[in-house]
PDB file of C-alpha atoms in Angstrom:
ATOM      1  CA  UNK A1423     -33.505  -7.598   1.539  1.00 56.00           C
ATOM      2  CA  UNK A1424     -31.766 -10.961   1.127  1.00 66.00           C
ATOM      3  CA  UNK A1425     -28.716  -9.528  -0.615  1.00 93.00           C
ATOM      4  CA  UNK A1426     -27.994  -7.200   2.305  1.00 92.00           C
ATOM      5  CA  UNK A1427     -28.510 -10.030   4.781  1.00 92.00           C
ATOM      6  CA  UNK A1428     -26.077 -12.292   2.918  1.00 94.00           C
ATOM      7  CA  UNK A1429     -23.563  -9.453   2.588  1.00 94.00           C
ATOM      8  CA  UNK A1430     -23.795  -8.701   6.305  1.00 93.00           C
ATOM      9  CA  UNK A1431     -23.180 -12.365   7.134  1.00 94.00           C
ATOM     10  CA  UNK A1432     -20.031 -12.431   4.995  1.00 96.00           C
ATOM     11  CA  UNK A1433     -18.855  -9.092   6.380  1.00 96.00           C
ATOM     12  CA  UNK A1434     -19.273 -10.465   9.903  1.00 96.00           C
ATOM     13  CA  UNK A1435     -17.092 -13.489   9.108  1.00 97.00           C
ATOM     14  CA  UNK A1436     -14.362 -11.329   7.591  1.00 98.00           C
ATOM     15  CA  UNK A1437     -14.718  -8.650  10.294  1.00 98.00           C
ATOM     16  CA  UNK A1438     -14.130 -11.228  13.025  1.00 97.00           C
ATOM     17  CA  UNK A1439     -10.900 -12.152  11.223  1.00 98.00           C
ATOM     18  CA  UNK A1440      -9.756  -8.534  11.491  1.00 98.00           C
ATOM     19  CA  UNK A1441     -10.458  -7.260   7.975  1.00 98.00           C
ATOM     20  CA  UNK A1442     -10.919  -3.470   8.361  1.00 98.00           C
ATOM     21  CA  UNK A1443     -12.964  -3.034   5.177  1.00 98.00           C
ATOM     22  CA  UNK A1444     -15.342  -5.788   6.290  1.00 98.00           C
ATOM     23  CA  UNK A1445     -15.525  -4.227   9.762  1.00 98.00           C
ATOM     24  CA  UNK A1446     -16.445  -0.900   8.180  1.00 98.00           C
ATOM     25  CA  UNK A1447     -19.037  -2.420   5.832  1.00 97.00           C
ATOM     26  CA  UNK A1448     -20.601  -4.436   8.644  1.00 98.00           C
ATOM     27  CA  UNK A1449     -20.825  -1.268  10.753  1.00 98.00           C
ATOM     28  CA  UNK A1450     -22.591   0.529   7.884  1.00 98.00           C
ATOM     29  CA  UNK A1451     -25.100  -2.322   7.646  1.00 97.00           C
ATOM     30  CA  UNK A1452     -25.687  -2.176  11.407  1.00 98.00           C
ATOM     31  CA  UNK A1453     -26.046   1.604  11.401  1.00 98.00           C
ATOM     32  CA  UNK A1454     -28.494   1.624   8.503  1.00 97.00           C
ATOM     33  CA  UNK A1455     -30.393  -1.602   9.284  1.00 96.00           C
ATOM     34  CA  UNK A1456     -29.382  -3.152   5.951  1.00 95.00           C
ATOM     35  CA  UNK A1457     -30.029  -6.889   6.165  1.00 93.00           C
ATOM     36  CA  UNK A1458     -29.637  -6.830   9.945  1.00 96.00           C
ATOM     37  CA  UNK A1459     -31.410  -5.235  12.882  1.00 97.00           C
ATOM     38  CA  UNK A1460     -30.210  -1.663  13.504  1.00 98.00           C
ATOM     39  CA  UNK A1461     -27.637  -1.680  16.281  1.00 98.00           C
ATOM     40  CA  UNK A1462     -25.751   1.572  16.816  1.00 98.00           C
ATOM     41  CA  UNK A1463     -23.681   0.215  19.705  1.00 98.00           C
ATOM     42  CA  UNK A1464     -22.304  -2.652  17.598  1.00 98.00           C
ATOM     43  CA  UNK A1465     -21.804  -0.280  14.661  1.00 98.00           C
ATOM     44  CA  UNK A1466     -19.652   1.961  16.859  1.00 98.00           C
ATOM     45  CA  UNK A1467     -17.579  -1.030  17.975  1.00 98.00           C
ATOM     46  CA  UNK A1468     -16.960  -2.169  14.375  1.00 98.00           C
ATOM     47  CA  UNK A1469     -16.188   1.379  13.211  1.00 98.00           C
ATOM     48  CA  UNK A1470     -13.717   1.626  16.090  1.00 98.00           C
ATOM     49  CA  UNK A1471     -12.088  -1.677  15.112  1.00 98.00           C
ATOM     50  CA  UNK A1472     -11.668  -0.514  11.517  1.00 98.00           C
ATOM     51  CA  UNK A1473     -10.517   2.959  12.587  1.00 97.00           C
ATOM     52  CA  UNK A1474      -7.916   1.406  14.890  1.00 97.00           C
ATOM     53  CA  UNK A1475      -6.437  -0.177  11.767  1.00 97.00           C
ATOM     54  CA  UNK A1476      -6.361   3.162   9.956  1.00 94.00           C
ATOM     55  CA  UNK A1477      -9.432   2.674   7.769  1.00 97.00           C
ATOM     56  CA  UNK A1478     -10.124   6.321   6.918  1.00 96.00           C
ATOM     57  CA  UNK A1479     -13.847   6.058   6.144  1.00 96.00           C
ATOM     58  CA  UNK A1480     -14.343   4.421   9.529  1.00 98.00           C
ATOM     59  CA  UNK A1481     -12.773   7.463  11.196  1.00 97.00           C
ATOM     60  CA  UNK A1482     -15.402   9.728   9.636  1.00 96.00           C
ATOM     61  CA  UNK A1483     -18.327   7.439  10.471  1.00 97.00           C
ATOM     62  CA  UNK A1484     -17.119   6.888  14.028  1.00 98.00           C
ATOM     63  CA  UNK A1485     -16.806  10.662  14.460  1.00 97.00           C
ATOM     64  CA  UNK A1486     -20.366  11.058  13.170  1.00 96.00           C
ATOM     65  CA  UNK A1487     -21.633   8.506  15.699  1.00 97.00           C
ATOM     66  CA  UNK A1488     -19.789  10.307  18.518  1.00 97.00           C
ATOM     67  CA  UNK A1489     -21.043  13.706  17.377  1.00 95.00           C
ATOM     68  CA  UNK A1490     -24.629  12.507  17.437  1.00 94.00           C
ATOM     69  CA  UNK A1491     -24.471  10.151  20.422  1.00 96.00           C
ATOM     70  CA  UNK A1492     -25.519   7.127  18.370  1.00 97.00           C
ATOM     71  CA  UNK A1493     -24.610   3.914  20.203  1.00 97.00           C
ATOM     72  CA  UNK A1494     -22.243   5.815  22.471  1.00 97.00           C
ATOM     73  CA  UNK A1495     -22.000   8.880  24.649  1.00 97.00           C
ATOM     74  CA  UNK A1496     -21.877  12.136  22.689  1.00 96.00           C
ATOM     75  CA  UNK A1497     -18.307  13.425  22.613  1.00 96.00           C
ATOM     76  CA  UNK A1498     -17.579  16.469  20.463  1.00 95.00           C
ATOM     77  CA  UNK A1499     -13.875  16.626  21.329  1.00 96.00           C
ATOM     78  CA  UNK A1500     -13.194  13.044  20.249  1.00 97.00           C
ATOM     79  CA  UNK A1501     -15.419  13.481  17.192  1.00 96.00           C
ATOM     80  CA  UNK A1502     -13.438  16.561  16.140  1.00 96.00           C
ATOM     81  CA  UNK A1503     -10.162  14.699  16.645  1.00 97.00           C
ATOM     82  CA  UNK A1504     -11.372  11.843  14.428  1.00 97.00           C
ATOM     83  CA  UNK A1505     -12.718  14.202  11.768  1.00 97.00           C
ATOM     84  CA  UNK A1506      -9.311  15.953  11.724  1.00 97.00           C
ATOM     85  CA  UNK A1507      -7.450  12.653  11.444  1.00 97.00           C
ATOM     86  CA  UNK A1508      -9.594  11.619   8.468  1.00 97.00           C
ATOM     87  CA  UNK A1509      -9.179  15.094   6.921  1.00 97.00           C
ATOM     88  CA  UNK A1510      -5.399  14.747   7.202  1.00 97.00           C
ATOM     89  CA  UNK A1511      -5.755  11.574   5.130  1.00 96.00           C
ATOM     90  CA  UNK A1512      -7.466  13.648   2.410  1.00 95.00           C
ATOM     91  CA  UNK A1513     -10.953  12.244   2.982  1.00 95.00           C
ATOM     92  CA  UNK A1514     -13.097  14.986   1.336  1.00 96.00           C
ATOM     93  CA  UNK A1515     -16.198  14.679   3.544  1.00 95.00           C
ATOM     94  CA  UNK A1516     -14.017  15.042   6.644  1.00 96.00           C
ATOM     95  CA  UNK A1517     -12.110  17.949   5.121  1.00 97.00           C
ATOM     96  CA  UNK A1518     -15.394  19.751   4.522  1.00 95.00           C
ATOM     97  CA  UNK A1519     -16.676  18.966   8.026  1.00 95.00           C
ATOM     98  CA  UNK A1520     -13.496  20.219   9.714  1.00 96.00           C
ATOM     99  CA  UNK A1521     -13.458  23.313   7.515  1.00 95.00           C
ATOM    100  CA  UNK A1522     -17.002  24.180   8.539  1.00 93.00           C
ATOM    101  CA  UNK A1523     -16.091  23.724  12.188  1.00 93.00           C
ATOM    102  CA  UNK A1524     -13.068  26.018  11.777  1.00 94.00           C
ATOM    103  CA  UNK A1525     -14.859  28.885  10.027  1.00 92.00           C
ATOM    104  CA  UNK A1526     -15.290  32.044  12.042  1.00 90.00           C
ATOM    105  CA  UNK A1527     -18.873  33.086  12.865  1.00 86.00           C
ATOM    106  CA  UNK A1528     -18.867  35.905  10.279  1.00 87.00           C
ATOM    107  CA  UNK A1529     -17.963  33.505   7.441  1.00 89.00           C
ATOM    108  CA  UNK A1530     -20.161  30.723   8.781  1.00 85.00           C
ATOM    109  CA  UNK A1531     -23.166  33.020   8.374  1.00 86.00           C
ATOM    110  CA  UNK A1532     -22.570  32.956   4.602  1.00 87.00           C
ATOM    111  CA  UNK A1533     -22.846  29.181   4.220  1.00 85.00           C
ATOM    112  CA  UNK A1534     -26.167  27.329   3.872  1.00 80.00           C
ATOM    113  CA  UNK A1535     -27.960  26.744   7.173  1.00 78.00           C
ATOM    114  CA  UNK A1536     -27.694  22.943   6.892  1.00 78.00           C
ATOM    115  CA  UNK A1537     -23.891  23.289   6.796  1.00 79.00           C
ATOM    116  CA  UNK A1538     -23.587  25.373   9.945  1.00 78.00           C
ATOM    117  CA  UNK A1539     -22.272  23.886  13.142  1.00 76.00           C
ATOM    118  CA  UNK A1540     -24.612  23.353  16.040  1.00 77.00           C
ATOM    119  CA  UNK A1541     -24.035  23.590  19.748  1.00 78.00           C
ATOM    120  CA  UNK A1542     -21.200  21.710  21.383  1.00 87.00           C
ATOM    121  CA  UNK A1543     -18.340  22.855  19.175  1.00 91.00           C
ATOM    122  CA  UNK A1544     -17.480  25.997  21.187  1.00 88.00           C
ATOM    123  CA  UNK A1545     -14.039  24.639  22.143  1.00 93.00           C
ATOM    124  CA  UNK A1546     -12.801  24.975  18.541  1.00 94.00           C
ATOM    125  CA  UNK A1547     -10.839  28.114  17.755  1.00 93.00           C
ATOM    126  CA  UNK A1548     -11.654  29.611  14.336  1.00 93.00           C
ATOM    127  CA  UNK A1549      -9.002  29.265  11.622  1.00 95.00           C
ATOM    128  CA  UNK A1550     -10.323  30.622   8.329  1.00 95.00           C
ATOM    129  CA  UNK A1551      -7.083  29.980   6.437  1.00 96.00           C
ATOM    130  CA  UNK A1552      -7.049  26.295   7.380  1.00 97.00           C
ATOM    131  CA  UNK A1553     -10.775  26.050   6.689  1.00 96.00           C
ATOM    132  CA  UNK A1554     -10.328  27.421   3.181  1.00 96.00           C
ATOM    133  CA  UNK A1555      -7.307  25.163   2.549  1.00 97.00           C
ATOM    134  CA  UNK A1556      -9.387  22.124   3.497  1.00 98.00           C
ATOM    135  CA  UNK A1557     -12.328  23.262   1.376  1.00 97.00           C
ATOM    136  CA  UNK A1558     -10.043  23.754  -1.631  1.00 97.00           C
ATOM    137  CA  UNK A1559      -8.550  20.290  -1.120  1.00 98.00           C
ATOM    138  CA  UNK A1560     -11.974  18.659  -0.875  1.00 98.00           C
ATOM    139  CA  UNK A1561     -13.233  20.667  -3.857  1.00 98.00           C
ATOM    140  CA  UNK A1562     -10.240  19.521  -5.916  1.00 98.00           C
ATOM    141  CA  UNK A1563     -11.363  15.949  -5.184  1.00 97.00           C
ATOM    142  CA  UNK A1564     -14.805  16.833  -6.565  1.00 97.00           C
ATOM    143  CA  UNK A1565     -16.621  17.230  -3.241  1.00 97.00           C
ATOM    144  CA  UNK A1566     -19.776  19.102  -4.292  1.00 96.00           C
ATOM    145  CA  UNK A1567     -20.620  20.667  -0.922  1.00 94.00           C
ATOM    146  CA  UNK A1568     -17.098  22.088  -0.611  1.00 96.00           C
ATOM    147  CA  UNK A1569     -17.343  23.545  -4.118  1.00 96.00           C
ATOM    148  CA  UNK A1570     -20.681  25.194  -3.247  1.00 94.00           C
ATOM    149  CA  UNK A1571     -19.346  26.589   0.034  1.00 94.00           C
ATOM    150  CA  UNK A1572     -16.287  28.065  -1.679  1.00 95.00           C
ATOM    151  CA  UNK A1573     -18.589  29.772  -4.205  1.00 94.00           C
ATOM    152  CA  UNK A1574     -20.665  31.154  -1.322  1.00 92.00           C
ATOM    153  CA  UNK A1575     -17.614  32.446   0.521  1.00 91.00           C
ATOM    154  CA  UNK A1576     -16.356  34.166  -2.631  1.00 84.00           C
TER     155      UNK A1576
END
């Protein structure tokens, strides 16, 4: 609608001036076709610009784009690195994602199907202790999925 279009125009102006929050918000608009035509490639570029300035939410979204090959070549290794970097900054969604990727197959079987990792993550060595630490940290921040997974794991 018009509000999203106006917001995207202002985000573009601020993003071009190097504002990482505006770069992130513009990328979200481009990814989700909010007030602008969907453009994954440009979204990736703006997420990268914001991530380069340490904008934590941009790290997660850029990792998601890389994981799914949206606007860029799929790259699980770089995606995992970005998820970990965001998790180290206490971003709960990233903490949960990294935890799920670190769980050993026997524990991963206990979590809901939609939370299980797909193909492409075979290079990651399981680390259940680190996975649980991350889940507890995310849960302490109120992350609902992490709370549910911890209940499932017992």
